[in-house]
Amino acid sequence: MKKIIVIGCPGSGKSTFARRLRDITNLPLFYLDMLYHKSDKTTVSREEFDSRLDEILENDSWIIDGNYKRTMSKRLKKCDTVFWLDYPTELCLESVFSRIGVEREDMPWNDEVDPEFVEYVKKFKIEQNPVIEKLIREFSDRRIIVFHSREESDEFLRDLKEQNYAK
């Protein structure tokens, strides 16, 4: 595991999982939201985002947190491992609302939740999961790990941490 992507519904805990994975593996972590969003709630151009992402993908190792469907295929081509946090919608919505006002290293602002974003989260499993599944099938030679609960991902990280301490 040297080139890892972490995907899943907003609110699934991708960033938290990615940080914990970084702390265990010491791999550099990059948040797609931080590449795309500016602190003034504007965004960078498509060209600038793609250029920043391409620079990261050329590195020998990384963890990339985020979906950004338009560039997922590019990241899948370069990665060796995919972690997909496929959690229940209700859990994701709870998490989205619980992080309002909480300072985070993975997002430049935290003061509100857009109603359109809430609808996106509610429809994620129906509208986005099939797209993700199709993309992942195209890259079935990658190590693909799907978690359906936080307990599963926590157990994986605990086991990984124990393995690292044994080395």
PDB file of C-alpha atoms in Angstrom:
ATOM      1  CA  MET A   1       0.000   0.000   0.000  1.00  0.00           C
ATOM      2  CA  LYS A   2       1.825   3.047  -1.295  1.00  0.00           C
ATOM      3  CA  LYS A   3      -0.796   4.813  -3.429  1.00  0.00           C
ATOM      4  CA  ILE A   4      -4.190   4.848  -1.771  1.00  0.00           C
ATOM      5  CA  ILE A   5      -7.526   6.492  -2.494  1.00  0.00           C
ATOM      6  CA  VAL A   6     -10.290   6.824   0.096  1.00  0.00           C
ATOM      7  CA  ILE A   7     -13.791   7.242  -1.302  1.00  0.00           C
ATOM      8  CA  GLY A   8     -17.348   7.214   0.013  1.00  0.00           C
ATOM      9  CA  CYS A   9     -20.393   9.310   0.675  1.00  0.00           C
ATOM     10  CA  PRO A  10     -19.820  12.728   2.238  1.00  0.00           C
ATOM     11  CA  GLY A  11     -20.053  12.290   5.991  1.00  0.00           C
ATOM     12  CA  SER A  12     -18.852   8.689   5.880  1.00  0.00           C
ATOM     13  CA  GLY A  13     -15.623   9.636   7.617  1.00  0.00           C
ATOM     14  CA  LYS A  14     -13.249   9.504   4.655  1.00  0.00           C
ATOM     15  CA  SER A  15     -11.041  12.239   6.049  1.00  0.00           C
ATOM     16  CA  THR A  16     -10.970  10.774   9.546  1.00  0.00           C
ATOM     17  CA  PHE A  17     -10.131   7.336   8.156  1.00  0.00           C
ATOM     18  CA  ALA A  18      -7.469   8.841   5.866  1.00  0.00           C
ATOM     19  CA  ARG A  19      -5.853  10.733   8.775  1.00  0.00           C
ATOM     20  CA  ARG A  20      -5.749   7.600  10.907  1.00  0.00           C
ATOM     21  CA  LEU A  21      -4.293   5.655   7.981  1.00  0.00           C
ATOM     22  CA  ARG A  22      -1.683   8.397   7.460  1.00  0.00           C
ATOM     23  CA  ASP A  23      -0.717   8.263  11.128  1.00  0.00           C
ATOM     24  CA  ILE A  24      -0.142   4.503  10.886  1.00  0.00           C
ATOM     25  CA  THR A  25       1.567   4.357   7.478  1.00  0.00           C
ATOM     26  CA  ASN A  26       3.349   7.742   7.462  1.00  0.00           C
ATOM     27  CA  LEU A  27       2.224   8.213   3.855  1.00  0.00           C
ATOM     28  CA  PRO A  28       1.531  11.807   2.758  1.00  0.00           C
ATOM     29  CA  LEU A  29      -2.168  12.700   2.793  1.00  0.00           C
ATOM     30  CA  PHE A  30      -3.908  14.971   0.310  1.00  0.00           C
ATOM     31  CA  TYR A  31      -7.507  16.168   0.534  1.00  0.00           C
ATOM     32  CA  LEU A  32      -9.235  16.817  -2.789  1.00  0.00           C
ATOM     33  CA  ASP A  33     -11.507  19.344  -1.069  1.00  0.00           C
ATOM     34  CA  MET A  34      -8.437  21.383  -0.105  1.00  0.00           C
ATOM     35  CA  LEU A  35      -7.163  21.263  -3.697  1.00  0.00           C
ATOM     36  CA  TYR A  36     -10.492  22.483  -5.037  1.00  0.00           C
ATOM     37  CA  HIS A  37     -11.974  24.857  -2.454  1.00  0.00           C
ATOM     38  CA  LYS A  38     -10.531  28.182  -1.385  1.00  0.00           C
ATOM     39  CA  SER A  39     -11.075  29.628   2.077  1.00  0.00           C
ATOM     40  CA  ASP A  40     -13.359  32.338   0.619  1.00  0.00           C
ATOM     41  CA  LYS A  41     -15.762  29.587  -0.574  1.00  0.00           C
ATOM     42  CA  THR A  42     -14.740  29.946  -4.205  1.00  0.00           C
ATOM     43  CA  THR A  43     -13.029  27.195  -6.157  1.00  0.00           C
ATOM     44  CA  VAL A  44      -9.958  26.857  -8.333  1.00  0.00           C
ATOM     45  CA  SER A  45     -10.294  26.344 -12.066  1.00  0.00           C
ATOM     46  CA  ARG A  46     -10.572  22.851 -13.494  1.00  0.00           C
ATOM     47  CA  GLU A  47      -7.121  23.291 -15.022  1.00  0.00           C
ATOM     48  CA  GLU A  48      -5.544  24.304 -11.716  1.00  0.00           C
ATOM     49  CA  PHE A  49      -7.230  21.438  -9.866  1.00  0.00           C
ATOM     50  CA  ASP A  50      -6.087  18.922 -12.496  1.00  0.00           C
ATOM     51  CA  SER A  51      -2.549  20.284 -12.455  1.00  0.00           C
ATOM     52  CA  ARG A  52      -2.349  20.011  -8.649  1.00  0.00           C
ATOM     53  CA  LEU A  53      -3.767  16.490  -8.734  1.00  0.00           C
ATOM     54  CA  ASP A  54      -1.348  15.422 -11.493  1.00  0.00           C
ATOM     55  CA  GLU A  55       1.591  16.616  -9.374  1.00  0.00           C
ATOM     56  CA  ILE A  56       0.410  14.494  -6.456  1.00  0.00           C
ATOM     57  CA  LEU A  57      -0.162  11.435  -8.644  1.00  0.00           C
ATOM     58  CA  GLU A  58       3.457  11.563  -9.835  1.00  0.00           C
ATOM     59  CA  ASN A  59       4.747  11.040  -6.285  1.00  0.00           C
ATOM     60  CA  ASP A  60       5.931   7.609  -5.152  1.00  0.00           C
ATOM     61  CA  SER A  61       3.365   7.368  -2.360  1.00  0.00           C
ATOM     62  CA  TRP A  62       0.208   9.085  -1.196  1.00  0.00           C
ATOM     63  CA  ILE A  63      -3.223   8.852   0.326  1.00  0.00           C
ATOM     64  CA  ILE A  64      -5.860  10.852  -1.543  1.00  0.00           C
ATOM     65  CA  ASP A  65      -9.127  11.556   0.249  1.00  0.00           C
ATOM     66  CA  GLY A  66     -12.204  12.413  -1.803  1.00  0.00           C
ATOM     67  CA  ASN A  67     -14.547  11.327  -4.553  1.00  0.00           C
ATOM     68  CA  TYR A  68     -14.479  13.942  -7.334  1.00  0.00           C
ATOM     69  CA  LYS A  69     -15.977  11.542  -9.850  1.00  0.00           C
ATOM     70  CA  ARG A  70     -14.532  13.421 -12.840  1.00  0.00           C
ATOM     71  CA  THR A  71     -10.983  12.498 -11.790  1.00  0.00           C
ATOM     72  CA  MET A  72     -11.644   9.152 -10.119  1.00  0.00           C
ATOM     73  CA  SER A  73     -10.571   7.130 -13.144  1.00  0.00           C
ATOM     74  CA  LYS A  74      -7.259   9.008 -13.264  1.00  0.00           C
ATOM     75  CA  ARG A  75      -6.646   8.233  -9.584  1.00  0.00           C
ATOM     76  CA  LEU A  76      -7.704   4.592  -9.986  1.00  0.00           C
ATOM     77  CA  LYS A  77      -5.145   4.178 -12.776  1.00  0.00           C
ATOM     78  CA  LYS A  78      -2.359   5.306 -10.460  1.00  0.00           C
ATOM     79  CA  CYS A  79      -3.396   3.779  -7.127  1.00  0.00           C
ATOM     80  CA  ASP A  80      -2.703   0.327  -5.754  1.00  0.00           C
ATOM     81  CA  THR A  81      -5.360   0.358  -3.012  1.00  0.00           C
ATOM     82  CA  VAL A  82      -8.923   1.678  -2.722  1.00  0.00           C
ATOM     83  CA  PHE A  83     -10.776   2.090   0.543  1.00  0.00           C
ATOM     84  CA  TRP A  84     -14.496   2.589  -0.020  1.00  0.00           C
ATOM     85  CA  LEU A  85     -16.494   3.649   3.026  1.00  0.00           C
ATOM     86  CA  ASP A  86     -19.967   2.476   1.987  1.00  0.00           C
ATOM     87  CA  TYR A  87     -21.914   3.397   5.110  1.00  0.00           C
ATOM     88  CA  PRO A  88     -25.645   3.904   5.718  1.00  0.00           C
ATOM     89  CA  THR A  89     -27.027   7.242   4.537  1.00  0.00           C
ATOM     90  CA  GLU A  90     -28.402   8.090   7.987  1.00  0.00           C
ATOM     91  CA  LEU A  91     -24.934   7.784   9.536  1.00  0.00           C
ATOM     92  CA  CYS A  92     -23.448  10.013   6.831  1.00  0.00           C
ATOM     93  CA  LEU A  93     -26.133  12.670   7.318  1.00  0.00           C
ATOM     94  CA  GLU A  94     -25.583  12.619  11.078  1.00  0.00           C
ATOM     95  CA  SER A  95     -21.876  13.184  10.529  1.00  0.00           C
ATOM     96  CA  VAL A  96     -22.442  16.010   8.040  1.00  0.00           C
ATOM     97  CA  PHE A  97     -24.489  17.940  10.591  1.00  0.00           C
ATOM     98  CA  SER A  98     -22.226  17.099  13.537  1.00  0.00           C
ATOM     99  CA  ARG A  99     -19.211  18.760  11.934  1.00  0.00           C
ATOM    100  CA  ILE A 100     -20.786  22.216  11.550  1.00  0.00           C
ATOM    101  CA  GLY A 101     -18.529  24.667  13.347  1.00  0.00           C
ATOM    102  CA  VAL A 102     -15.818  22.070  13.935  1.00  0.00           C
ATOM    103  CA  GLU A 103     -12.380  23.069  12.672  1.00  0.00           C
ATOM    104  CA  ARG A 104     -11.021  20.517  10.215  1.00  0.00           C
ATOM    105  CA  GLU A 105      -7.764  20.155   8.304  1.00  0.00           C
ATOM    106  CA  ASP A 106      -9.594  18.718   5.300  1.00  0.00           C
ATOM    107  CA  MET A 107     -11.952  21.624   4.543  1.00  0.00           C
ATOM    108  CA  PRO A 108     -11.284  25.370   4.525  1.00  0.00           C
ATOM    109  CA  TRP A 109     -14.639  26.272   6.114  1.00  0.00           C
ATOM    110  CA  ASN A 110     -17.149  24.619   8.415  1.00  0.00           C
ATOM    111  CA  ASP A 111     -19.912  27.081   9.182  1.00  0.00           C
ATOM    112  CA  GLU A 112     -22.896  25.747   7.243  1.00  0.00           C
ATOM    113  CA  VAL A 113     -24.440  22.881   5.308  1.00  0.00           C
ATOM    114  CA  ASP A 114     -25.951  23.711   1.953  1.00  0.00           C
ATOM    115  CA  PRO A 115     -29.437  22.166   1.396  1.00  0.00           C
ATOM    116  CA  GLU A 116     -28.303  20.947  -2.054  1.00  0.00           C
ATOM    117  CA  PHE A 117     -25.410  19.158  -0.376  1.00  0.00           C
ATOM    118  CA  VAL A 118     -27.827  17.425   2.016  1.00  0.00           C
ATOM    119  CA  GLU A 119     -29.865  16.220  -0.986  1.00  0.00           C
ATOM    120  CA  TYR A 120     -26.663  14.981  -2.649  1.00  0.00           C
ATOM    121  CA  VAL A 121     -25.844  12.940   0.480  1.00  0.00           C
ATOM    122  CA  LYS A 122     -29.396  11.541   0.626  1.00  0.00           C
ATOM    123  CA  LYS A 123     -29.188  10.383  -3.017  1.00  0.00           C
ATOM    124  CA  PHE A 124     -25.551   9.241  -2.931  1.00  0.00           C
ATOM    125  CA  LYS A 125     -26.194   5.499  -2.642  1.00  0.00           C
ATOM    126  CA  ILE A 126     -28.732   5.554  -5.471  1.00  0.00           C
ATOM    127  CA  GLU A 127     -26.988   7.955  -7.846  1.00  0.00           C
ATOM    128  CA  GLN A 128     -23.261   7.727  -7.056  1.00  0.00           C
ATOM    129  CA  ASN A 129     -22.657   4.165  -5.854  1.00  0.00           C
ATOM    130  CA  PRO A 130     -23.476   2.619  -9.268  1.00  0.00           C
ATOM    131  CA  VAL A 131     -20.960   4.963 -10.917  1.00  0.00           C
ATOM    132  CA  ILE A 132     -18.311   4.094  -8.339  1.00  0.00           C
ATOM    133  CA  GLU A 133     -19.042   0.363  -8.713  1.00  0.00           C
ATOM    134  CA  LYS A 134     -18.648   0.601 -12.502  1.00  0.00           C
ATOM    135  CA  LEU A 135     -15.345   2.445 -12.202  1.00  0.00           C
ATOM    136  CA  ILE A 136     -14.000   0.010  -9.638  1.00  0.00           C
ATOM    137  CA  ARG A 137     -14.892  -2.953 -11.874  1.00  0.00           C
ATOM    138  CA  GLU A 138     -12.665  -1.416 -14.558  1.00  0.00           C
ATOM    139  CA  PHE A 139      -9.758  -1.483 -12.090  1.00  0.00           C
ATOM    140  CA  SER A 140     -10.396  -4.844 -10.446  1.00  0.00           C
ATOM    141  CA  ASP A 141      -6.652  -5.543 -10.356  1.00  0.00           C
ATOM    142  CA  ARG A 142      -6.337  -2.979  -7.542  1.00  0.00           C
ATOM    143  CA  ARG A 143      -6.717  -3.954  -3.912  1.00  0.00           C
ATOM    144  CA  ILE A 144     -10.266  -2.834  -3.139  1.00  0.00           C
ATOM    145  CA  ILE A 145     -11.463  -2.833   0.452  1.00  0.00           C
ATOM    146  CA  VAL A 146     -15.093  -1.944   1.133  1.00  0.00           C
ATOM    147  CA  PHE A 147     -16.265  -1.145   4.645  1.00  0.00           C
ATOM    148  CA  HIS A 148     -19.970  -1.174   5.491  1.00  0.00           C
ATOM    149  CA  SER A 149     -19.587   0.088   9.061  1.00  0.00           C
ATOM    150  CA  ARG A 150     -17.220   2.180  11.129  1.00  0.00           C
ATOM    151  CA  GLU A 151     -16.561  -0.901  13.235  1.00  0.00           C
ATOM    152  CA  GLU A 152     -15.131  -2.672  10.161  1.00  0.00           C
ATOM    153  CA  SER A 153     -12.828   0.222   9.289  1.00  0.00           C
ATOM    154  CA  ASP A 154     -11.780   0.658  12.938  1.00  0.00           C
ATOM    155  CA  GLU A 155     -10.896  -3.030  13.139  1.00  0.00           C
ATOM    156  CA  PHE A 156      -8.864  -2.814   9.941  1.00  0.00           C
ATOM    157  CA  LEU A 157      -6.896   0.165  11.247  1.00  0.00           C
ATOM    158  CA  ARG A 158      -6.304  -1.532  14.612  1.00  0.00           C
ATOM    159  CA  ASP A 159      -4.968  -4.626  12.846  1.00  0.00           C
ATOM    160  CA  LEU A 160      -2.791  -2.528  10.566  1.00  0.00           C
ATOM    161  CA  LYS A 161      -1.371  -0.621  13.523  1.00  0.00           C
ATOM    162  CA  GLU A 162      -0.566  -3.882  15.317  1.00  0.00           C
ATOM    163  CA  GLN A 163       1.193  -5.208  12.199  1.00  0.00           C
ATOM    164  CA  ASN A 164       3.305  -2.049  11.960  1.00  0.00           C
ATOM    165  CA  TYR A 165       4.325  -2.292  15.599  1.00  0.00           C
ATOM    166  CA  ALA A 166       5.375  -5.908  15.021  1.00  0.00           C
ATOM    167  CA  LYS A 167       7.816  -4.923  12.248  1.00  0.00           C
TER     168      LYS A 167
END
